[in-house]
PDB file of C-alpha atoms in Angstrom:
ATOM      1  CA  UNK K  14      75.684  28.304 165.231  1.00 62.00           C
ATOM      2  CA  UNK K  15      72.416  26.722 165.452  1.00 72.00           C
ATOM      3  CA  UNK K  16      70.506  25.098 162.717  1.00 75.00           C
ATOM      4  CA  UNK K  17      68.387  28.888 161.771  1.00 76.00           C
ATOM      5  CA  UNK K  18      71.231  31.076 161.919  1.00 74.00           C
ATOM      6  CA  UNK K  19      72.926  29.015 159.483  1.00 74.00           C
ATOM      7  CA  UNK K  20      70.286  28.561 157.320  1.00 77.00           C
ATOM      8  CA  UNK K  21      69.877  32.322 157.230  1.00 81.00           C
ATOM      9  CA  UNK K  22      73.460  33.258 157.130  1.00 81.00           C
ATOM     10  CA  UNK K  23      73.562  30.326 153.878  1.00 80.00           C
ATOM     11  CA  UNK K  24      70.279  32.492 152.287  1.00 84.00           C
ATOM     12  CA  UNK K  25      71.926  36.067 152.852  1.00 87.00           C
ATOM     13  CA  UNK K  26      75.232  35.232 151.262  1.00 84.00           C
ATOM     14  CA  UNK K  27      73.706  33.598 148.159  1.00 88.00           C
ATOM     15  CA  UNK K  28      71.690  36.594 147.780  1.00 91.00           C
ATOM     16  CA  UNK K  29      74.401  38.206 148.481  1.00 91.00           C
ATOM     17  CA  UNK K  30      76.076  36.385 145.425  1.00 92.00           C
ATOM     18  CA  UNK K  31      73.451  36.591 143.238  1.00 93.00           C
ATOM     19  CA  UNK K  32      73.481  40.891 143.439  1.00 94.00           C
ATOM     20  CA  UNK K  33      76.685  41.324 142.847  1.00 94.00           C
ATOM     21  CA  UNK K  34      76.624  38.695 140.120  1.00 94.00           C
ATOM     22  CA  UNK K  35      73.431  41.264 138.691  1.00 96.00           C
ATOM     23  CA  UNK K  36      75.874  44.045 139.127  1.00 95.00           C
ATOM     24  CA  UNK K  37      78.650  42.819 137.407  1.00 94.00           C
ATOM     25  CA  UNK K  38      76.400  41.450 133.781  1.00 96.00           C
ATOM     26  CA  UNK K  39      74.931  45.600 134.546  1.00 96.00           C
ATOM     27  CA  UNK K  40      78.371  47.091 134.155  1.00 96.00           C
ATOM     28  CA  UNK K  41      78.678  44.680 130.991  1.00 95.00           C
ATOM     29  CA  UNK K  42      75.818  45.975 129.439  1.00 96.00           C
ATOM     30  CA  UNK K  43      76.515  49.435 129.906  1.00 94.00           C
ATOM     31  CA  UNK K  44      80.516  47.895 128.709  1.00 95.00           C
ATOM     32  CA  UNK K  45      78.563  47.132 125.395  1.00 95.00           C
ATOM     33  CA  UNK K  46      76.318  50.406 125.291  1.00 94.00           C
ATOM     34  CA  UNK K  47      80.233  52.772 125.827  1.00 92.00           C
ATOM     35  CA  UNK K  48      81.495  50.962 123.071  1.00 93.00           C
ATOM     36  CA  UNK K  49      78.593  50.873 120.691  1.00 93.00           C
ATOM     37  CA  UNK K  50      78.831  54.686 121.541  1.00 90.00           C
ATOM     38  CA  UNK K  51      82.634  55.040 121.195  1.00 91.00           C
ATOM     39  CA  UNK K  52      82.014  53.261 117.395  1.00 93.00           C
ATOM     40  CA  UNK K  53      79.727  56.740 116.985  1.00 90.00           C
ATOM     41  CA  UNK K  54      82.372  59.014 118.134  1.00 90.00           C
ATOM     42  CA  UNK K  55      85.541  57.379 116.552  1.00 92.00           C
ATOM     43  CA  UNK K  56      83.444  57.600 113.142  1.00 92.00           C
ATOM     44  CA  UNK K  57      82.608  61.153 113.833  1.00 91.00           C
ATOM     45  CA  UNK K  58      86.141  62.674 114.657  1.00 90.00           C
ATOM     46  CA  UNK K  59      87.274  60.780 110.816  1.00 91.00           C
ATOM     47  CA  UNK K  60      84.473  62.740 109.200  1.00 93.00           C
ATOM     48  CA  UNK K  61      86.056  66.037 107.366  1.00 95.00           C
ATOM     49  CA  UNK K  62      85.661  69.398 109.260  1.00 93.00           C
ATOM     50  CA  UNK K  63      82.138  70.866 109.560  1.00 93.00           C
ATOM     51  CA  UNK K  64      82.348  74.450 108.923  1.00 93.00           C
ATOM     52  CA  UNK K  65      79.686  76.327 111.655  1.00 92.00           C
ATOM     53  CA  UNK K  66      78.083  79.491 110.433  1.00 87.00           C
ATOM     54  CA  UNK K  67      75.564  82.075 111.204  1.00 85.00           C
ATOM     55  CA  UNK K  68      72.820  79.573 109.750  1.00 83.00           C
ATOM     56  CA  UNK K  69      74.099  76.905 110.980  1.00 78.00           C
ATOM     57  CA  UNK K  70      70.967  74.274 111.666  1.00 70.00           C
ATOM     58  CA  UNK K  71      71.455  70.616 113.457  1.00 80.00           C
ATOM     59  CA  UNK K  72      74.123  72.306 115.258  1.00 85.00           C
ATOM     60  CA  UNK K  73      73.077  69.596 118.311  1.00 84.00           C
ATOM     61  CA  UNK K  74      73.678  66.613 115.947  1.00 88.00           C
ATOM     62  CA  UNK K  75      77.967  67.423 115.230  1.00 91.00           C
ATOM     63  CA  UNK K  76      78.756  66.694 119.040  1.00 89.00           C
ATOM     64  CA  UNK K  77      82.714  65.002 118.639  1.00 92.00           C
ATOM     65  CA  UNK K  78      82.725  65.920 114.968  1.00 94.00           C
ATOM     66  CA  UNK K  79      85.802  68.368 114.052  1.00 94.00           C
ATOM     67  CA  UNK K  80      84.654  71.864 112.887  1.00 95.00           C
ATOM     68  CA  UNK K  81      85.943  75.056 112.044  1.00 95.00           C
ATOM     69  CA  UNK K  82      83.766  78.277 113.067  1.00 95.00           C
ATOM     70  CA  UNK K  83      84.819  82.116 112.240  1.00 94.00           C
ATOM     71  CA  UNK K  84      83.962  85.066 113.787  1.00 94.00           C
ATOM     72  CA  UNK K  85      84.644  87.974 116.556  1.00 95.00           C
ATOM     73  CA  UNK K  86      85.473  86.982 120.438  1.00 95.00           C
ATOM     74  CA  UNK K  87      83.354  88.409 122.783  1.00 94.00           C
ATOM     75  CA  UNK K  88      85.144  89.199 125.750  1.00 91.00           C
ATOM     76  CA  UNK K  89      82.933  91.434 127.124  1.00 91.00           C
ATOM     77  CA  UNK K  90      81.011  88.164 128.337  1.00 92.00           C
ATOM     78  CA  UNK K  91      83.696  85.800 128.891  1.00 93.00           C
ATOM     79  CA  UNK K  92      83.470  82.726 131.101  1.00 92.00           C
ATOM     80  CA  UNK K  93      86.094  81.348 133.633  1.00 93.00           C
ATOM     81  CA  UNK K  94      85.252  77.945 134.542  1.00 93.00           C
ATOM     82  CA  UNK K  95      86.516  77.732 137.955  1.00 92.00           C
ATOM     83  CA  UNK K  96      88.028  73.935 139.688  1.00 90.00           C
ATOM     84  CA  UNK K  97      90.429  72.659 136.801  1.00 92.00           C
ATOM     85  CA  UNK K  98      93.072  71.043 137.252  1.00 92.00           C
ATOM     86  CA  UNK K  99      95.882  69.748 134.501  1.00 91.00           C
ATOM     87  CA  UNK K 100      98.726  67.995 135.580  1.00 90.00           C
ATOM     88  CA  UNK K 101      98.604  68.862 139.842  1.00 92.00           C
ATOM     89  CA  UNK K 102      98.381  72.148 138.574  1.00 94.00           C
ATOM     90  CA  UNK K 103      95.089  74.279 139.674  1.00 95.00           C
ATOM     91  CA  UNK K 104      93.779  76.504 137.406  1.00 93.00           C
ATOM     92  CA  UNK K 105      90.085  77.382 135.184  1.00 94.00           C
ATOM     93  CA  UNK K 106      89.131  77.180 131.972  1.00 94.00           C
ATOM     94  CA  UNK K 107      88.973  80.196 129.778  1.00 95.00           C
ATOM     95  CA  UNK K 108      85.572  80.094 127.338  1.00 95.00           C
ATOM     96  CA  UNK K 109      85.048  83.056 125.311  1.00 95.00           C
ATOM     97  CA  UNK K 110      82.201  83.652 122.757  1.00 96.00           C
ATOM     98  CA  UNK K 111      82.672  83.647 119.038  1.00 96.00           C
ATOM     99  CA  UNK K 112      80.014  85.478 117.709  1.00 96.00           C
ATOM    100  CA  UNK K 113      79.453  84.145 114.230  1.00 93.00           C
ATOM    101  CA  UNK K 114      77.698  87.584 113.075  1.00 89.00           C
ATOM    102  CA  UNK K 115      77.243  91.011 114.777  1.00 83.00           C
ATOM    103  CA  UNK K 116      74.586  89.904 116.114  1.00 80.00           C
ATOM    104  CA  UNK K 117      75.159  86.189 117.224  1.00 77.00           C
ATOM    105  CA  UNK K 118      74.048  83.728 117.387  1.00 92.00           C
ATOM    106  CA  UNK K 119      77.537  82.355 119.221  1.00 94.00           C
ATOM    107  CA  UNK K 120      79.626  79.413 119.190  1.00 95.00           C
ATOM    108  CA  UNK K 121      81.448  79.009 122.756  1.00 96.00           C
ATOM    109  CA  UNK K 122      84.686  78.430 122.183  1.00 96.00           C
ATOM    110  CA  UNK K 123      86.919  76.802 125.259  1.00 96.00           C
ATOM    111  CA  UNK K 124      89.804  78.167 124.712  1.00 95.00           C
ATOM    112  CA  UNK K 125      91.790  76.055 127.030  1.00 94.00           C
ATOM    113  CA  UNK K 126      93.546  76.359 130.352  1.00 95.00           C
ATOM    114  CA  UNK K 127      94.829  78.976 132.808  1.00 93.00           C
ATOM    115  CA  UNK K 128      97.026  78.454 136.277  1.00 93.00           C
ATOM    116  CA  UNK K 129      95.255  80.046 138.995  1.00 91.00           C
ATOM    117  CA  UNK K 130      96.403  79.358 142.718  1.00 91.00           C
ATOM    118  CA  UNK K 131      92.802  79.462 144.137  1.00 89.00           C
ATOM    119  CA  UNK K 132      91.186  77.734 140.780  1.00 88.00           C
ATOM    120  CA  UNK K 133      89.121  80.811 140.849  1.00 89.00           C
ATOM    121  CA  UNK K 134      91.424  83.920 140.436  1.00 88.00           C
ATOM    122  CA  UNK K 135      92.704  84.902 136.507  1.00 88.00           C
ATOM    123  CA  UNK K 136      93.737  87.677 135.175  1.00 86.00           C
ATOM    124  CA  UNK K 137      92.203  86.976 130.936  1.00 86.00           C
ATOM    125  CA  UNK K 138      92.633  90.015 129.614  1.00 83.00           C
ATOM    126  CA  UNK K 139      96.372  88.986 128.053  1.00 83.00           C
ATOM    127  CA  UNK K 140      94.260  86.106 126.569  1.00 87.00           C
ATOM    128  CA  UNK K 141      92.586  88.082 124.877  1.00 88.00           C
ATOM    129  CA  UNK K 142      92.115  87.727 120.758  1.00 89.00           C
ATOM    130  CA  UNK K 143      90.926  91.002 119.247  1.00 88.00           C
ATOM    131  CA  UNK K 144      90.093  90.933 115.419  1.00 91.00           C
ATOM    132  CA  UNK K 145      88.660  88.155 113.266  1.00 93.00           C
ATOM    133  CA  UNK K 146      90.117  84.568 113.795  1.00 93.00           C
ATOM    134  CA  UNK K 147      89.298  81.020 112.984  1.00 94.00           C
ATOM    135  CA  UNK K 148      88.984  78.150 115.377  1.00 95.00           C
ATOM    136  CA  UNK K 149      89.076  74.700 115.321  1.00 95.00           C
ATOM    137  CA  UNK K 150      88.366  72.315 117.530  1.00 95.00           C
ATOM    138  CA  UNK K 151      86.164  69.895 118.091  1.00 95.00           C
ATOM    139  CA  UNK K 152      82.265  69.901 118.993  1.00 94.00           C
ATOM    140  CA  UNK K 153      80.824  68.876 122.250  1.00 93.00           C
ATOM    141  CA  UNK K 154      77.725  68.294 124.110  1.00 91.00           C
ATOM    142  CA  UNK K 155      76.790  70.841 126.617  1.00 90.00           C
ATOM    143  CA  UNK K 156      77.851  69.430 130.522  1.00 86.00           C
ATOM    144  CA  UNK K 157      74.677  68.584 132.440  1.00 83.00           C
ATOM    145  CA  UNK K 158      73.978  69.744 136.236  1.00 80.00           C
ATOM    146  CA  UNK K 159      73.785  72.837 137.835  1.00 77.00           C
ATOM    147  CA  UNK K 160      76.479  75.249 136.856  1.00 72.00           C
ATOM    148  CA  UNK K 161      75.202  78.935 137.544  1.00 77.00           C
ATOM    149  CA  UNK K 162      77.382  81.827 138.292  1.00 82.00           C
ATOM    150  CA  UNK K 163      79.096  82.692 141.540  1.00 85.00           C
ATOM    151  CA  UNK K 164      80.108  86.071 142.076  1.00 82.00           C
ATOM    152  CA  UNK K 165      83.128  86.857 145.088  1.00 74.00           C
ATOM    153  CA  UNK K 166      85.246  89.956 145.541  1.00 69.00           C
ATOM    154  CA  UNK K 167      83.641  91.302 141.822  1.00 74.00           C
ATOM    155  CA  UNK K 168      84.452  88.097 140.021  1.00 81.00           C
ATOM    156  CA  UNK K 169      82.180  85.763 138.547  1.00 85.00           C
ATOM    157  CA  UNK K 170      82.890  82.383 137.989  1.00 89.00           C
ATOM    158  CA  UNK K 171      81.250  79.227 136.541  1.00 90.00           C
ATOM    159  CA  UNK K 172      81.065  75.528 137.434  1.00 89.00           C
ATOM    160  CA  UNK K 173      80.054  73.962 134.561  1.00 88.00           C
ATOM    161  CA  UNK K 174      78.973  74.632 130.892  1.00 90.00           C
ATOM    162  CA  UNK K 175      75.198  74.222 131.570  1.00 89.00           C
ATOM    163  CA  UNK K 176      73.170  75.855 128.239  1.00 89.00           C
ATOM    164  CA  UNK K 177      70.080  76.906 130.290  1.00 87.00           C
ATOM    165  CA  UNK K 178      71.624  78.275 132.740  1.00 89.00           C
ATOM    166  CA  UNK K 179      74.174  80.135 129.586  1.00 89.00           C
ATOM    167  CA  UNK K 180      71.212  80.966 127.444  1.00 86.00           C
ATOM    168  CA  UNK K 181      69.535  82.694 130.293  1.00 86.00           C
ATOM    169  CA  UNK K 182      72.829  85.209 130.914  1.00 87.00           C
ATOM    170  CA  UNK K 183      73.601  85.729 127.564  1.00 90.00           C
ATOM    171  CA  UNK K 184      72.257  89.186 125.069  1.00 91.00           C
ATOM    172  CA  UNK K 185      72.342  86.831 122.322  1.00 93.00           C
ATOM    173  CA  UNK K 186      71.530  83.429 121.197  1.00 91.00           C
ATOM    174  CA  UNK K 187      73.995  80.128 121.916  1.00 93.00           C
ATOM    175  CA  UNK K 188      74.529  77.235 119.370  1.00 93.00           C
ATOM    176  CA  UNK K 189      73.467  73.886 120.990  1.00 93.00           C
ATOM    177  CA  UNK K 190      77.079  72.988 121.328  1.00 93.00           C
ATOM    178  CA  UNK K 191      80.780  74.288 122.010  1.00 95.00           C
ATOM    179  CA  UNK K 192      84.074  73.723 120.767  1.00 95.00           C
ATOM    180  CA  UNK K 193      87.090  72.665 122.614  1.00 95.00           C
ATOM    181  CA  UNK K 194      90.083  74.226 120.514  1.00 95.00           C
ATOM    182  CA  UNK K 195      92.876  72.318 119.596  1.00 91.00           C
ATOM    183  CA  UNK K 196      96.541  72.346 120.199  1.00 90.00           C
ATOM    184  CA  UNK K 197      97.635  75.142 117.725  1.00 86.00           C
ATOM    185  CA  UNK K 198     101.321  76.006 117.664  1.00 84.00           C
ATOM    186  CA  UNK K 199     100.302  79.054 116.148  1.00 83.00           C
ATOM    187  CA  UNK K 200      98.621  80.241 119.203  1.00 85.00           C
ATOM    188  CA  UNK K 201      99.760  81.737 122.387  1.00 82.00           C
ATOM    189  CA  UNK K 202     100.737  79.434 125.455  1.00 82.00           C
ATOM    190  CA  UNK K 203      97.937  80.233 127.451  1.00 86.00           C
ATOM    191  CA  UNK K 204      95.143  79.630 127.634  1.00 92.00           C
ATOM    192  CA  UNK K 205      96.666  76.202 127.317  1.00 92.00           C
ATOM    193  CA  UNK K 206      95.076  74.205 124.435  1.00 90.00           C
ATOM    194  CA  UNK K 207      93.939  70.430 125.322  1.00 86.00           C
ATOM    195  CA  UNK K 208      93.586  67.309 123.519  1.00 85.00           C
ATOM    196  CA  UNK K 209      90.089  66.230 123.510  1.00 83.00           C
ATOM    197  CA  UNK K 210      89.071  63.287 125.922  1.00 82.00           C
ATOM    198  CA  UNK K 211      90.521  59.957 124.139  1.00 83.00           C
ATOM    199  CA  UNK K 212      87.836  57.522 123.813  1.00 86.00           C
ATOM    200  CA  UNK K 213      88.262  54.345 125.825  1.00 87.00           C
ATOM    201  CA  UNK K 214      85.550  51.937 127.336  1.00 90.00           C
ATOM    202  CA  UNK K 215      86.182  53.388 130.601  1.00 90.00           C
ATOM    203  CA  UNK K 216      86.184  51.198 133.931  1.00 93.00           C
ATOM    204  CA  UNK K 217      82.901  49.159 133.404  1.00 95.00           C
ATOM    205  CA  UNK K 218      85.242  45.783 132.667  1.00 94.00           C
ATOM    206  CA  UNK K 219      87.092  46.631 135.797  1.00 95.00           C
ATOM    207  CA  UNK K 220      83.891  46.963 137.672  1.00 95.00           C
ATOM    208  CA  UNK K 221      82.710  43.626 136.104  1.00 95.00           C
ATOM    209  CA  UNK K 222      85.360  41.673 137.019  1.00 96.00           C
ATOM    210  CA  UNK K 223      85.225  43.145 140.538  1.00 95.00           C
ATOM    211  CA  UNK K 224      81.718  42.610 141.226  1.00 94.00           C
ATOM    212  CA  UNK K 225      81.804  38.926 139.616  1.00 94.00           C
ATOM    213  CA  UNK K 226      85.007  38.573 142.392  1.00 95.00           C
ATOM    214  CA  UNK K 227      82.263  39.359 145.156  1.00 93.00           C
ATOM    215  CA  UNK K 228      79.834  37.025 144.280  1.00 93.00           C
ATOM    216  CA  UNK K 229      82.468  34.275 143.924  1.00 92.00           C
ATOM    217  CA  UNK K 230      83.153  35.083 147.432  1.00 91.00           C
ATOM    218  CA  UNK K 231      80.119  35.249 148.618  1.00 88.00           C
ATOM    219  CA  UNK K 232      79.473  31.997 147.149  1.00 88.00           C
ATOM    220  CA  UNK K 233      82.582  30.728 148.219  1.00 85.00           C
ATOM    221  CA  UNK K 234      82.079  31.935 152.148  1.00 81.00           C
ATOM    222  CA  UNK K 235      78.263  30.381 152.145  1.00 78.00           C
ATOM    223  CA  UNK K 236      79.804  26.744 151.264  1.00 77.00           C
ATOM    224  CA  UNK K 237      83.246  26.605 152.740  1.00 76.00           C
ATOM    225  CA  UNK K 238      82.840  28.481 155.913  1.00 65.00           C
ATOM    226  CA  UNK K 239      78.990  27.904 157.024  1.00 62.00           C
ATOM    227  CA  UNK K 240      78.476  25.187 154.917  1.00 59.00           C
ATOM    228  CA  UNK K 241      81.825  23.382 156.866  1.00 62.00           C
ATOM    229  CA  UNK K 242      80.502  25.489 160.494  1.00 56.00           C
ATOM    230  CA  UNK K 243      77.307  22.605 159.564  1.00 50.00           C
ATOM    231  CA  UNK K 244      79.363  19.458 158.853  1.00 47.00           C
ATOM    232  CA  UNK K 245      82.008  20.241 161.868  1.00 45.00           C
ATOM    233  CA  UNK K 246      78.869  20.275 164.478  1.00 51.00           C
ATOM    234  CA  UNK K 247      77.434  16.594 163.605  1.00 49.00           C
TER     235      UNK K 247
END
């Protein structure tokens, strides 16, 4: 290896080194940022039960808070979330609308889980809950990215819960959040209730670590392999 190459080959590793070391101190900051975040949401799921109403104002400000809504389902414009899965088992996700008055607004509710061979196929109507009821569960943020319907053999499905693309289908108006029921052993079996999402810091300290690994080898490579390439040719 001549003089250049090396020289080059020493430059591009420690550059190398240096972004992944920039990488890994980025997945520590956003390490930080999850659990200055999960400090929020721990705090919020201890606060008492929010009762939603009719009137209900801030509605976008209770996201992981526990609350307790009352009303009528809508069935008539129910929503099957197609592409779940729970436990190897494929299935969708059954959300109906509570309407919190005659005439809305409405609370989604997701009700939980259904099998479904395809992910797409479900027969709801022996989900359904006629009458008044109560739910609780707990509040969530609407999902971002396109989610708009699909519609196949006379079924229409959903990908995600995307509020524009909701508001824009729906005869009345949506609260700025839904609720994810909870387990209820006073419920039916299906739709399947789930636990919410536990709050961890997710893998940004495994990422760390990894991308702090790289730039030790990088570093590592550039001194003990063409740094040693140098010595062994004098």
């Amino acid at each position: 290896m001549t003089r250049t190459a090396r020289g080059i080959t020493m430059a591009g590793m420690l550059l190398a080194a240096a972004g992944f070391a920039r990488l890994g101190v980025w997945q520590l900051s956003r390490l930080h940022q999850r659990q200055a975040e999960n400090r929020i949401m721990v705090a919020a799921r201890a606060a008492p039960p929010v009762t939603l109403g009719p009137d209900s104002r801030h509605a976008d400000t209770l996201a992981q808070y526990r609350v307790v809504a009352e009303g009528t389902y809508d069935p008539a414009h129910e929503l099957v979330i197609r592409g779940a899965v729970l436990e190897g088992t494929p299935g969708v996700r059954l959300v109906t609308p509570l309407l919190l008055s005659d005439s809305g607004p409405a609370v989604l509710v997701d009700r939980g889980f259904l099998p479904a061979p395809d992910a797409v196929t479900v027969d709801t109507r022996g989900a359904r809950q006629p009458g008044h009821v109560t739910v609780r569960g707990i509040a969530l943020p609407f999902e971002r990215g396109p989610g708009g319907p699909v519609t196949s053999a006379g079924r229409t499905t959903w990908r995600r819960l995307n509020l524009a693309e909701l508001g824009a289908h729906s005869p009345y108006p949506l609260l700025p959040i839904y609720i994810q029921q909870m387990p209820d052993s006073s419920l039916p079996p299906f739709p399947r209730q789930l636990e919410p999402a536990p709050i961890d810091d997710g893998p940004h300290l495994n990422y760390a670590i990894q991308w702090f690994l790289f730039a030790s080898l990088a570093v590592g490579f550039a001194f003990l392999v063409v740094g040693r390439t140098r010595v062994g040719e004098r």
